[in-house]
mmCIF file of C-alpha atoms in Angstrom:
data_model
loop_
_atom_site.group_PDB
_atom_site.id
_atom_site.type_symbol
_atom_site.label_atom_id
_atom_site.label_comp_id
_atom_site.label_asym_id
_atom_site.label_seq_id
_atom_site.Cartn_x
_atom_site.Cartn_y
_atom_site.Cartn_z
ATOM 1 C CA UNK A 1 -99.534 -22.474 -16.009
ATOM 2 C CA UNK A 2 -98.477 -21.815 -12.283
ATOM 3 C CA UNK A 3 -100.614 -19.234 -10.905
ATOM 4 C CA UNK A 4 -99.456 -17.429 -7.247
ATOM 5 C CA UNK A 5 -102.364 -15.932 -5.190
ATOM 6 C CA UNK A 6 -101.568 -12.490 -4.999
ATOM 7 C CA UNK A 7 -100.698 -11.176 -1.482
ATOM 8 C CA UNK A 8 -103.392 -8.532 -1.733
ATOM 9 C CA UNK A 9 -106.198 -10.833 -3.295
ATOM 10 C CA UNK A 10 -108.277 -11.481 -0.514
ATOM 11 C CA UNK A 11 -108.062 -7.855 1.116
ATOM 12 C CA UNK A 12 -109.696 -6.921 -2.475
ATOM 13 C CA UNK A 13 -112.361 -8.657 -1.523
ATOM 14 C CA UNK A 14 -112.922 -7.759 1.830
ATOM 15 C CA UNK A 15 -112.479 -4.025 0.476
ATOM 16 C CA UNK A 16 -115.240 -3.965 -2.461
ATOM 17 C CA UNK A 17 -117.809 -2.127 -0.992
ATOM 18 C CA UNK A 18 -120.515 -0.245 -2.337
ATOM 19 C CA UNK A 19 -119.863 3.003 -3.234
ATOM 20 C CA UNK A 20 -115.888 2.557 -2.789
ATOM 21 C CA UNK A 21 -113.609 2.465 -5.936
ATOM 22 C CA UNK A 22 -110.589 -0.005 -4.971
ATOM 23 C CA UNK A 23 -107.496 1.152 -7.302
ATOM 24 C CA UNK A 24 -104.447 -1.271 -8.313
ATOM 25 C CA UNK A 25 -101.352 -0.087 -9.299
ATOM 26 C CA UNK A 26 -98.509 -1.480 -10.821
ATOM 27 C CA UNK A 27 -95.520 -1.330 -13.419
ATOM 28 C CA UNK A 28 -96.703 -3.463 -17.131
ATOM 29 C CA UNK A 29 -96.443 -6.715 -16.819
ATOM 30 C CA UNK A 30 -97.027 -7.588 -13.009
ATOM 31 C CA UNK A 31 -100.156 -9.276 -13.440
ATOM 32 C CA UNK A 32 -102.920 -6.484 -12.638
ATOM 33 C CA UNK A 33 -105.248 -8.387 -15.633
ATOM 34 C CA UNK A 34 -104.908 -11.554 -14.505
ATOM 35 C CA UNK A 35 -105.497 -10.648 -10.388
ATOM 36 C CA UNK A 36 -108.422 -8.727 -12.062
ATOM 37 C CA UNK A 37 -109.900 -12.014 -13.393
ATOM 38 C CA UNK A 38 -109.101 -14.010 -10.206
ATOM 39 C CA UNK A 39 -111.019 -11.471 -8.184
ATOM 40 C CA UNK A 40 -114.199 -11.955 -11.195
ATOM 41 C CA UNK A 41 -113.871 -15.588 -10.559
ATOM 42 C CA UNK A 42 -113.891 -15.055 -6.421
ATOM 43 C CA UNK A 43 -117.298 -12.507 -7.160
ATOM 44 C CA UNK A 44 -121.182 -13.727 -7.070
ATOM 45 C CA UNK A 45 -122.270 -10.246 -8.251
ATOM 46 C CA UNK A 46 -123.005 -9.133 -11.909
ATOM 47 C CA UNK A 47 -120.380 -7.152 -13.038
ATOM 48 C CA UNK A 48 -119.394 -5.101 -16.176
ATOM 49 C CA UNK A 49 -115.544 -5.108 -17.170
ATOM 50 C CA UNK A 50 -114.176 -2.221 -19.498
ATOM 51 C CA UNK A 51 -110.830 -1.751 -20.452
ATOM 52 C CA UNK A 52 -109.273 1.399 -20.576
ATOM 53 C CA UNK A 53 -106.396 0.867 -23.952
ATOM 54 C CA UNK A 54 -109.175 0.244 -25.968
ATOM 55 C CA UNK A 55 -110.261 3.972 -27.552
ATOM 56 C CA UNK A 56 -113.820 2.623 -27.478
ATOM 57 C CA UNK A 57 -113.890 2.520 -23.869
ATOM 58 C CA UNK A 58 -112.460 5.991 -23.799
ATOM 59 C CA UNK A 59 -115.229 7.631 -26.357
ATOM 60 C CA UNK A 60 -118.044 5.259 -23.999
ATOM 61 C CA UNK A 61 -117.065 7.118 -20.956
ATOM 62 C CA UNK A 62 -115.849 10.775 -21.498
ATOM 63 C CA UNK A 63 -118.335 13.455 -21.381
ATOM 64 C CA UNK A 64 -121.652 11.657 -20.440
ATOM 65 C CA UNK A 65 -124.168 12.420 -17.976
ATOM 66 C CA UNK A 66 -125.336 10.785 -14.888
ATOM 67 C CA UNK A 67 -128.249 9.291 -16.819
ATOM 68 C CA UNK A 68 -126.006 8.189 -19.390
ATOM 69 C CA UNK A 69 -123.809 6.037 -16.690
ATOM 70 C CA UNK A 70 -126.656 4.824 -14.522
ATOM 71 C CA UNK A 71 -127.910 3.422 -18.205
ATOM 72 C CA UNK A 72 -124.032 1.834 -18.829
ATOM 73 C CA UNK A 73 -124.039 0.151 -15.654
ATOM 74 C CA UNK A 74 -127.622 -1.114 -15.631
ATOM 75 C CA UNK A 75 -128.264 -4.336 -13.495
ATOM 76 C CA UNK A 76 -124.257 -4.815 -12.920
ATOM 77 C CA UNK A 77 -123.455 -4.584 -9.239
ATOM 78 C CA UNK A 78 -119.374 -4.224 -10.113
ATOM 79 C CA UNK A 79 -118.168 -1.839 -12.808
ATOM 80 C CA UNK A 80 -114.177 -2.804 -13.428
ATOM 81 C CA UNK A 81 -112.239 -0.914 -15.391
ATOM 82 C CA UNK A 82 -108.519 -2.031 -16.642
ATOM 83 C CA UNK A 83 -106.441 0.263 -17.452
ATOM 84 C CA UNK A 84 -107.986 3.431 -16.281
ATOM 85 C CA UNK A 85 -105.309 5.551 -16.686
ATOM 86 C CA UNK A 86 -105.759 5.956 -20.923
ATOM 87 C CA UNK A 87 -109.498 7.923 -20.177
ATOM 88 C CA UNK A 88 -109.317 11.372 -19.596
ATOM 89 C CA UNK A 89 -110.832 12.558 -16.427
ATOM 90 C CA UNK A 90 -111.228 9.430 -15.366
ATOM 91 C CA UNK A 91 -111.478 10.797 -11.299
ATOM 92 C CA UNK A 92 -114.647 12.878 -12.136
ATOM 93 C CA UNK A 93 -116.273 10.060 -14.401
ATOM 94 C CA UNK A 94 -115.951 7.625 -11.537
ATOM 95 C CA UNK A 95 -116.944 10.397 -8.473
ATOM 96 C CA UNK A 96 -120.084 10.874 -10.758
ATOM 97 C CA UNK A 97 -120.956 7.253 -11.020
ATOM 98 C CA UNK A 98 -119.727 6.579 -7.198
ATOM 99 C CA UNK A 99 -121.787 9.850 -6.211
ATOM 100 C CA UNK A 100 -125.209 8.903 -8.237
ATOM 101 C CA UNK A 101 -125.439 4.861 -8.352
ATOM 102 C CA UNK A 102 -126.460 3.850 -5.278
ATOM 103 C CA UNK A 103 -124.525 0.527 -4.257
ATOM 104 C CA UNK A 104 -122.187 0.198 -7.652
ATOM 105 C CA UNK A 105 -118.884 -1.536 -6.511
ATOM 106 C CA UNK A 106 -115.544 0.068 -8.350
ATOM 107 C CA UNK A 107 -112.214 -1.930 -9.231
ATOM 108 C CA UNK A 108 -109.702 -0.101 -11.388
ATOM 109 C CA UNK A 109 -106.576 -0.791 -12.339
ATOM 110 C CA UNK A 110 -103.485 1.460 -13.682
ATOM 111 C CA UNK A 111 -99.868 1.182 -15.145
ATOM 112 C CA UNK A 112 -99.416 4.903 -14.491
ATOM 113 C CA UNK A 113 -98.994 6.330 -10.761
ATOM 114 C CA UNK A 114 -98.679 9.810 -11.642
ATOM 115 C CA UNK A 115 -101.231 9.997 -14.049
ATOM 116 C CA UNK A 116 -104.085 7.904 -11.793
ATOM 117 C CA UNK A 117 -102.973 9.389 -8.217
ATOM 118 C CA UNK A 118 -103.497 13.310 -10.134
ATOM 119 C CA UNK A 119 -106.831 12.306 -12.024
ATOM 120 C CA UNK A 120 -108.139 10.551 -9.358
ATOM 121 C CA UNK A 121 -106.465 11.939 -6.035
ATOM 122 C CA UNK A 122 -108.919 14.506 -5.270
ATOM 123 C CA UNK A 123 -112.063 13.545 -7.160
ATOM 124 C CA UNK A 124 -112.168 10.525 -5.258
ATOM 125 C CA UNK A 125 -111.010 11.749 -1.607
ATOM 126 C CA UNK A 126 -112.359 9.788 0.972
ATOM 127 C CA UNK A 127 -113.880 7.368 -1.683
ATOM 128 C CA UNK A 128 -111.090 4.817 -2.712
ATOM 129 C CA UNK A 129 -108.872 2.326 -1.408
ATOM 130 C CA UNK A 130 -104.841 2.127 -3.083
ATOM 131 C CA UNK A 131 -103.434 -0.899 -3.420
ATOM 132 C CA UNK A 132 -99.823 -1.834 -4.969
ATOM 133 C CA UNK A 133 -98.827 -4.862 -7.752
ATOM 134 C CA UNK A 134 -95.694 -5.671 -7.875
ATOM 135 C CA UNK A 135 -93.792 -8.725 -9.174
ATOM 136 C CA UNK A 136 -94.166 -11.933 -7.400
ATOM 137 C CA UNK A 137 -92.756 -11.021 -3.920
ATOM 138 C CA UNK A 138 -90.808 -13.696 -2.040
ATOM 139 C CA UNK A 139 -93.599 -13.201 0.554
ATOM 140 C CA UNK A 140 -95.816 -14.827 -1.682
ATOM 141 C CA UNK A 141 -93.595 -17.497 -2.722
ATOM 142 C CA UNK A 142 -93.595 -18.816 0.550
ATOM 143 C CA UNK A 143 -96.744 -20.213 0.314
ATOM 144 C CA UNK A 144 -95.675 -22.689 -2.390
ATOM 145 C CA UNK A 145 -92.226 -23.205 -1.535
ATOM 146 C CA UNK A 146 -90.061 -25.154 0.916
ATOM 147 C CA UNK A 147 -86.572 -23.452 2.136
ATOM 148 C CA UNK A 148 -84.843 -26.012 -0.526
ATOM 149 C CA UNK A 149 -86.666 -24.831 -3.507
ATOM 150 C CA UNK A 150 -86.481 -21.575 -2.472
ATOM 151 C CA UNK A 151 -82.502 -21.756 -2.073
ATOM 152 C CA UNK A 152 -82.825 -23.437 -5.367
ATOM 153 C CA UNK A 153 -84.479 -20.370 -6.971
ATOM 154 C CA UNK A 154 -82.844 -17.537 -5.375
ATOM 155 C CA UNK A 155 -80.019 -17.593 -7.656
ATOM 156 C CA UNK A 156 -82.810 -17.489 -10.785
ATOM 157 C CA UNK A 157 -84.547 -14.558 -8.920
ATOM 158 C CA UNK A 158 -81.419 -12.823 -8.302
ATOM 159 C CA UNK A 159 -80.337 -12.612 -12.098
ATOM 160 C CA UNK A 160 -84.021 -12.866 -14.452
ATOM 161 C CA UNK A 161 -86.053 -10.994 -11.503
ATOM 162 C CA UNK A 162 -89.607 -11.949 -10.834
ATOM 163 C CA UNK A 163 -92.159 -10.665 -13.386
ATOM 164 C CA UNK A 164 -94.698 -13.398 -13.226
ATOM 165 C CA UNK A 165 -94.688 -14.941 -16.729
ATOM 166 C CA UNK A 166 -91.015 -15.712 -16.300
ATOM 167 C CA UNK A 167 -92.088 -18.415 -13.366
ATOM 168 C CA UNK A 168 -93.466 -20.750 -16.289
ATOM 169 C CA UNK A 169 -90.232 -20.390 -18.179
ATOM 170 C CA UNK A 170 -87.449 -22.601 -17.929
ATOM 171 C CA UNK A 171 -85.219 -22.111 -20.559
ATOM 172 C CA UNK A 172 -82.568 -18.817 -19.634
ATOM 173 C CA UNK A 173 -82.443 -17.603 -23.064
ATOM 174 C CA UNK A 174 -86.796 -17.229 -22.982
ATOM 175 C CA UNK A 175 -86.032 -15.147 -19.986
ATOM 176 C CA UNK A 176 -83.551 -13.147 -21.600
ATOM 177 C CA UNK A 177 -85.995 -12.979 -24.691
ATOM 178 C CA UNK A 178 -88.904 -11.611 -22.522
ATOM 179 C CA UNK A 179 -86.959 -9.035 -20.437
ATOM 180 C CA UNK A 180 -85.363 -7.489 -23.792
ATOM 181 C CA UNK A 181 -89.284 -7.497 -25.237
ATOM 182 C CA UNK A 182 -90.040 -5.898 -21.806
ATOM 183 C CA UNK A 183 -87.550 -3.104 -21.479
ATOM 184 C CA UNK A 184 -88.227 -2.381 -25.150
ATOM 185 C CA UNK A 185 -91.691 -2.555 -25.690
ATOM 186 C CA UNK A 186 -93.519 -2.255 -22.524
ATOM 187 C CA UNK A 187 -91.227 -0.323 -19.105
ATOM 188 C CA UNK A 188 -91.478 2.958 -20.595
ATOM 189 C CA UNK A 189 -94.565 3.260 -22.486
ATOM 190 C CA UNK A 190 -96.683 5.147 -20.611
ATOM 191 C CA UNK A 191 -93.491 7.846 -19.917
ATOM 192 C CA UNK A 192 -93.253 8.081 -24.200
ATOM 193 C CA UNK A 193 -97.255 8.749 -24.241
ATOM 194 C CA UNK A 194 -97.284 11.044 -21.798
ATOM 195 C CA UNK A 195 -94.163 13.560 -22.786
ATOM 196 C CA UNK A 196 -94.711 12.439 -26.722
ATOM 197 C CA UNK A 197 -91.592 10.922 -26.705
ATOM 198 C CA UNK A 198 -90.782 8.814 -30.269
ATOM 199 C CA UNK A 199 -86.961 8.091 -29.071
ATOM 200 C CA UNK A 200 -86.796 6.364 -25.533
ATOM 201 C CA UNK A 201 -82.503 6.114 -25.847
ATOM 202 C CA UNK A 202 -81.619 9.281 -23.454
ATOM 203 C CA UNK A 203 -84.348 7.770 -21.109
ATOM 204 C CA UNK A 204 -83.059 3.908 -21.224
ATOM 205 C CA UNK A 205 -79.414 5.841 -20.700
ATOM 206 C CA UNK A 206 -80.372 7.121 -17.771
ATOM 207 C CA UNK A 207 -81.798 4.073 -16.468
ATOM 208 C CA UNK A 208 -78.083 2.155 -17.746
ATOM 209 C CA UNK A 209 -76.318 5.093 -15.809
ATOM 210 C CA UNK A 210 -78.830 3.685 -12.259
ATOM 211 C CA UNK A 211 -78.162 0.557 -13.380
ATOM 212 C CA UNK A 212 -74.054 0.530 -13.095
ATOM 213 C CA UNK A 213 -74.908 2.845 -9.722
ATOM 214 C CA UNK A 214 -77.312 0.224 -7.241
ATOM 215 C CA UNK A 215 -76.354 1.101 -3.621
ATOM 216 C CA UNK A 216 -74.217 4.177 -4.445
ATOM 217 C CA UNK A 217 -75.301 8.022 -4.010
ATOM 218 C CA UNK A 218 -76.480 9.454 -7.736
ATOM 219 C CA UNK A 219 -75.535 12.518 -8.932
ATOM 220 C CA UNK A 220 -78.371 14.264 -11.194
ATOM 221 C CA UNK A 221 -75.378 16.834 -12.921
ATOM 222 C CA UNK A 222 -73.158 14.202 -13.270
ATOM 223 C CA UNK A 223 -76.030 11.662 -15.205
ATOM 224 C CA UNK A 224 -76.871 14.988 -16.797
ATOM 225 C CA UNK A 225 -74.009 15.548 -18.108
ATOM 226 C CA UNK A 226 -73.420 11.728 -19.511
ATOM 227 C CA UNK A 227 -76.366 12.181 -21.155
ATOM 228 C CA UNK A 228 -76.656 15.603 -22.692
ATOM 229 C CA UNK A 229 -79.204 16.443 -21.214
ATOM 230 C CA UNK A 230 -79.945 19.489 -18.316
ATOM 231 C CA UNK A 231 -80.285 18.590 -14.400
ATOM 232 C CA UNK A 232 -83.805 19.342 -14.202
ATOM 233 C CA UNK A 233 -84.800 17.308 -17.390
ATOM 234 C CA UNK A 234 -82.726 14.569 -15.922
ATOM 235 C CA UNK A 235 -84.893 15.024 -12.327
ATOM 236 C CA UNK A 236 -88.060 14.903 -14.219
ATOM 237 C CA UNK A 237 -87.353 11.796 -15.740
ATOM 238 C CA UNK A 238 -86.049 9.886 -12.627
ATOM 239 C CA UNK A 239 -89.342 11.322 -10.745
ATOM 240 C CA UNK A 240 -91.779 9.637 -14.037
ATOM 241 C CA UNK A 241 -89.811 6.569 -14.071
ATOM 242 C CA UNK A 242 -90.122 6.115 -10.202
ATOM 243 C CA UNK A 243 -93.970 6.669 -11.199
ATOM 244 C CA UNK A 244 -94.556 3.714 -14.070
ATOM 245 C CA UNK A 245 -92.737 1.376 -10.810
ATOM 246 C CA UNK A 246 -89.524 1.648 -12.653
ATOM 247 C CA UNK A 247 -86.697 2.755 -10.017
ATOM 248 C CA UNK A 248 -87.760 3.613 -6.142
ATOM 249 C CA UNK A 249 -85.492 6.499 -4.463
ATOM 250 C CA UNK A 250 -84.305 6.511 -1.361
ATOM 251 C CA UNK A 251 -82.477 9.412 0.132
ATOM 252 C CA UNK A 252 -79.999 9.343 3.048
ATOM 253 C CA UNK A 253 -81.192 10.005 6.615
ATOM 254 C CA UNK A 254 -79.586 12.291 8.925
ATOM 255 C CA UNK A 255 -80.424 14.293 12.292
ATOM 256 C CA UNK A 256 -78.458 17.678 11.281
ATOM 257 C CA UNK A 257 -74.732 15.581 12.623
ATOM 258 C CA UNK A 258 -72.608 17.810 10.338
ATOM 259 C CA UNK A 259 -70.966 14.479 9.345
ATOM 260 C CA UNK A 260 -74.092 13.407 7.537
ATOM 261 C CA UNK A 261 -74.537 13.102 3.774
ATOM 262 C CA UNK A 262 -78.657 13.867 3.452
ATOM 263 C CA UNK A 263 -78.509 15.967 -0.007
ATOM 264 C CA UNK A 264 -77.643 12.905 -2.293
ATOM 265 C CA UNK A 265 -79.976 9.868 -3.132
ATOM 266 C CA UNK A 266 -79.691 6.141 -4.050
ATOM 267 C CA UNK A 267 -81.669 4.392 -7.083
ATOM 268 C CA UNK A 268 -82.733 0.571 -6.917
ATOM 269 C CA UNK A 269 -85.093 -1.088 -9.273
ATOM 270 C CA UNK A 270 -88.425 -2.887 -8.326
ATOM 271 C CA UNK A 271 -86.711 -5.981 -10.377
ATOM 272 C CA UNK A 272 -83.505 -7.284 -10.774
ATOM 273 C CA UNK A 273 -84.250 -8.574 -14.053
ATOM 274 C CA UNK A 274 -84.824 -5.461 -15.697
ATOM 275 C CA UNK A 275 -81.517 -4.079 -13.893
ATOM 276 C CA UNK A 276 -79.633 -7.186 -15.200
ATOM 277 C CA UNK A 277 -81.062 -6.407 -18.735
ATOM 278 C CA UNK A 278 -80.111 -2.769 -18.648
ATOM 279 C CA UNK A 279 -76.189 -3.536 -17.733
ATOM 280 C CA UNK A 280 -76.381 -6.316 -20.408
ATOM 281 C CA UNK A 281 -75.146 -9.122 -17.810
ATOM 282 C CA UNK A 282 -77.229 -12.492 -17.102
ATOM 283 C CA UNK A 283 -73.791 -14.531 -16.240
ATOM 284 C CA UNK A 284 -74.188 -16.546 -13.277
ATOM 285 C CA UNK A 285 -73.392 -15.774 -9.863
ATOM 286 C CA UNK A 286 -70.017 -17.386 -10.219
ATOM 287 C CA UNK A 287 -68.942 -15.474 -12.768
ATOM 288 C CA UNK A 288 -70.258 -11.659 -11.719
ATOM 289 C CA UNK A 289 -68.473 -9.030 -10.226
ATOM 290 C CA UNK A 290 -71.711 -6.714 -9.147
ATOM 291 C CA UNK A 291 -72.519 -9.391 -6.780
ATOM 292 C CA UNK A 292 -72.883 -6.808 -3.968
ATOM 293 C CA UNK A 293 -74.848 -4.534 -6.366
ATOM 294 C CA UNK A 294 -77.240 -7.913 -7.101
ATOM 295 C CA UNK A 295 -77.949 -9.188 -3.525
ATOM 296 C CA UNK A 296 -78.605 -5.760 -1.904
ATOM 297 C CA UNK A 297 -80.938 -4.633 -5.047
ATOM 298 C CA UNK A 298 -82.800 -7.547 -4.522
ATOM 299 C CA UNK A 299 -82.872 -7.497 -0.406
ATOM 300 C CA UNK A 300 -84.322 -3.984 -0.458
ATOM 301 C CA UNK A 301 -86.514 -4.114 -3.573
ATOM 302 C CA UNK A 302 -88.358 -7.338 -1.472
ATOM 303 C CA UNK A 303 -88.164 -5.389 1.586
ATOM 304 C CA UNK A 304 -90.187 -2.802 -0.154
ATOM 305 C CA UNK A 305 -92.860 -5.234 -1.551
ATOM 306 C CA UNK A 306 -93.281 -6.589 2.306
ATOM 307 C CA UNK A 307 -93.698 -2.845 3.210
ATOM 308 C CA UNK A 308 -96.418 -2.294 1.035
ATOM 309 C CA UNK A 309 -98.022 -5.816 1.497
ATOM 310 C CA UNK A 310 -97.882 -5.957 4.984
ATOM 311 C CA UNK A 311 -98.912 -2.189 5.652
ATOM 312 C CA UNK A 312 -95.888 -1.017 7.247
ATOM 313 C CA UNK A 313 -95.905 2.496 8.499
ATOM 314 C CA UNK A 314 -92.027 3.376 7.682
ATOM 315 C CA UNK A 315 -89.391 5.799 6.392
ATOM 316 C CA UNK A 316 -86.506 4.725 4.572
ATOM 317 C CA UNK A 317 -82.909 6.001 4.329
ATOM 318 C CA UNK A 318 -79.459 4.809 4.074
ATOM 319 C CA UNK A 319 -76.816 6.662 6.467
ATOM 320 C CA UNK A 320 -73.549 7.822 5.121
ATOM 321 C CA UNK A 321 -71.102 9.916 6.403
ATOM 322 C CA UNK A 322 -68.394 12.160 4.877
ATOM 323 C CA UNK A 323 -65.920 10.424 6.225
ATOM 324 C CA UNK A 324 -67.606 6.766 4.318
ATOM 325 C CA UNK A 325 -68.741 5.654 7.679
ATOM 326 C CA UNK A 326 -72.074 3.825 6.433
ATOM 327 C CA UNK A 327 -74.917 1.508 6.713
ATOM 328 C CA UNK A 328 -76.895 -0.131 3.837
ATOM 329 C CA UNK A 329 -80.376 0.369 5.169
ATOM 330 C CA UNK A 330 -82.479 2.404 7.973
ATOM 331 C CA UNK A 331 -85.998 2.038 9.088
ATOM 332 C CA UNK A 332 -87.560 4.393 11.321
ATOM 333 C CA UNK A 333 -90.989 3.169 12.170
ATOM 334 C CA UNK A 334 -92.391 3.437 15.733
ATOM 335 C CA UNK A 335 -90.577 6.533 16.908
ATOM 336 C CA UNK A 336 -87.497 4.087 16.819
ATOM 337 C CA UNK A 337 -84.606 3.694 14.006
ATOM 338 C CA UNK A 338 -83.976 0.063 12.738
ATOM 339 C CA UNK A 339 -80.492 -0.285 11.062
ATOM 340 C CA UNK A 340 -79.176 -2.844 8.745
ATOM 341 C CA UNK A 341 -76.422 -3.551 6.742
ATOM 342 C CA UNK A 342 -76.863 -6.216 3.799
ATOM 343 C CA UNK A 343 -73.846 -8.788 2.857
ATOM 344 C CA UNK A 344 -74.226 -11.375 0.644
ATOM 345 C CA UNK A 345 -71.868 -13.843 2.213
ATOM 346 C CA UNK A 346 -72.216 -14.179 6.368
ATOM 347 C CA UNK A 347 -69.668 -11.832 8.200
ATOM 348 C CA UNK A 348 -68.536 -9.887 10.934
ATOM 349 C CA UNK A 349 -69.554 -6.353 10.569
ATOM 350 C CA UNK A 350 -68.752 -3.978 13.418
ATOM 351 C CA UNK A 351 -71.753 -0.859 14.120
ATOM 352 C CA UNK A 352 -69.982 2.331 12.579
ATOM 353 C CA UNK A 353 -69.233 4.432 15.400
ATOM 354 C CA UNK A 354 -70.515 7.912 14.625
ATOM 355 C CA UNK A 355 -73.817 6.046 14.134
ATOM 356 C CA UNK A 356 -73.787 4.180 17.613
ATOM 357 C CA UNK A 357 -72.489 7.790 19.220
ATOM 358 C CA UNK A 358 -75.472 9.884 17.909
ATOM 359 C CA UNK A 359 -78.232 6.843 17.595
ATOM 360 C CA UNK A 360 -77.459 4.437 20.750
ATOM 361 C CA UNK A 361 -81.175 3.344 21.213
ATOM 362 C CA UNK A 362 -81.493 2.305 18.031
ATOM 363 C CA UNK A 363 -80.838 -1.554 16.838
ATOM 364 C CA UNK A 364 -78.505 -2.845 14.325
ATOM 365 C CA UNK A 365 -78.621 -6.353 12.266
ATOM 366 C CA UNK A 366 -76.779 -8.025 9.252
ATOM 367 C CA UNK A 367 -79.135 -9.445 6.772
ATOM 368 C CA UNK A 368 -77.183 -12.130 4.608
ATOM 369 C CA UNK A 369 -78.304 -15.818 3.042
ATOM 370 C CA UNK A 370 -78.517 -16.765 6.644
ATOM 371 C CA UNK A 371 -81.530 -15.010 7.865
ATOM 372 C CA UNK A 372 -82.787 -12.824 4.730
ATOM 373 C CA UNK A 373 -86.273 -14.569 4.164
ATOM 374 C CA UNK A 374 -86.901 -13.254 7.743
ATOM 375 C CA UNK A 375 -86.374 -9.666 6.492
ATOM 376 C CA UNK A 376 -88.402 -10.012 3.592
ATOM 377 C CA UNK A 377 -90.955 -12.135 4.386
#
């Protein structure tokens, strides 16, 4: 089995400290269990590893006393905890046992962003380190790949995504197999726990609606209305599956030019496998007409992933005028805006010229085949 060292493996390490709960977050599926066992594997110290989906775990932890947790942890310098999100007040369990054990070490590790970041958010202020799991980024490919296998596998990457148990598969179909198991089974899970949900349809509708709409402005009545269901239900939904590391938002940037569209947002997934799987299409790049939608769901998702990885500082936008003047992508990071537009195939694309007018410091790329893995790596 091919195993890729996670980008944020070794600043884990550096980051378990006494007293300090490190917490790792990330959809199902991205490989938080196994990092956790690499970073066992990496440790000298004693540790104790719970996990959080078995009710056992829950009953061990919920309602105890210091004594009782001081007793739990006994000679283990690490207490780990997988899946933290399934045990209820999680945040004050682990402030206790942070507060009272003198030099414990904390990893835990959640599917569930809004459920961990409100438990433990203010519990643990000033006590915890956030860290993000995502699939395997093209930034961490690099390490095991030369430019010709990676032009190889870009066209894989671009149509089955890159959840990390579909890097030992080679047969198209498995993929396909997985992903379906995955969108069934596992990418909404948490969101059918937490709202007691027993049919996810209107949900995986929604998420067909984003799906047909990568790199286009969404419109909550009009998915509301598709759907049956009202705008805010529709909002609420979108915000919990941009929580489980579903769908990311980005909303359109603008400095009050009347021009400017900044009401509406744009959807992408964190994987272009699941987006494939949603619209029903794994054809080949030859045979797709979404090949736009494809390539600049993919740039940006990676673009996010180096972000987060790399500890970028940034906002996020696309620009878009009323009169469909536009650009793909803005950064503004450094008190300066970076703007880019994303084309599969290497052209000629001129600066629109309402944003050179009102932004003329500000620079202005094309990311294509030619120079991408500089963007995202």
């Amino acid at each position: 089995m091919i195993y890729f060292e996670r980008t944020i493996q070794s600043e884990l390490l550096k980051r378990l400290q006494p007293n300090k709960v490190i917490v790792i977050l990330g959809a199902r599926r991205v490989g938080k269990t196994f990092l956790l066992k690499k970073l066992i594997g990496s440790m000298t110290d004693p540790y104790l590893l719970l996990n959080g989906e078995d009710y056992q775990t829950e009953e061990m932890l919920k309602g105890k006393g210091i004594d009782y947790y001081r007793s739990l942890v006994g000679n283990n310098k690490v207490l780990i905890i997988d899946e933290a999100q399934k045990i209820r007040d999680i945040g004050r369990i682990l402030k206790i046992i942070v507060d009272e054990i003198e030099g414990v070490k904390i990893i835990v590790t959640g599917s569930s962003a809004f459920d961990l970041t409100n438990t433990l958010g203010e519990p643990l202020t000033g006590r915890k380190y956030t860290y993000y799991l995502f699939g395997i980024a093209q930034c961490e490919f690099r390490n095991y790949e030369n430019p010709i296998t990676t032009s190889a596998n870009l066209e894989s990457r671009l149509i089955f995504g890159s959840y990390p148990e579909l890097i030992n598969m080679q047969d198209n179909q498995e993929k396909i197999l997985y992903l379906t198991d995955l969108v069934n089974s596992y990418l909404l899970k948490d969101i059918l726990i937490l709202e007691s949900i027993k049919n996810s349809s209107r949900i995986l509708n929604i998420l067909r609606l984003l799906a047909f709409q990568v790199g286009m402005e969404v419109s909550l009545n009009e998915i509301a209305k598709q759907v049956s269901m009202d705008v805010k239900t529709v909002d609420k939904y979108l915000d919990l599956l941009s929580k489980v590391f579903v769908v990311f938002k980005i909303e359109g940037f603008s400095r009050n030019l009347r021009k400017e569209i900044s009401k509406s947002s744009r959807y992408y997934f964190w994987d272009n496998g699941v987006r494939n799987h949603l619209v029903a299409n794994f054809n080949t790049l030859s045979l797709r007409n979404d090949m736009g939608q494809l390539w600049e769901n993919y740039i940006i998702s990676e673009r996010r992933k180096w972000q987060a990885y790399s500890g970028m500082v940034v906002n996020n936008y696309f620009w878009r005028t009323y009169d469909r003047q536009e650009i793909d992508w803005v950064e503004d990071r450094g008190g300066k805006l970076y703007a880019f537009e994303i084309k599969y195939s290497k052209t000629t694309v001129k600066i629109p010229r309402a944003w050179k007018n009102a932004y003329s410091t500000s620079e202005f790329s094309i990311i294509s085949r030619e120079n991408y893995l500089d963007f995202i790596t």
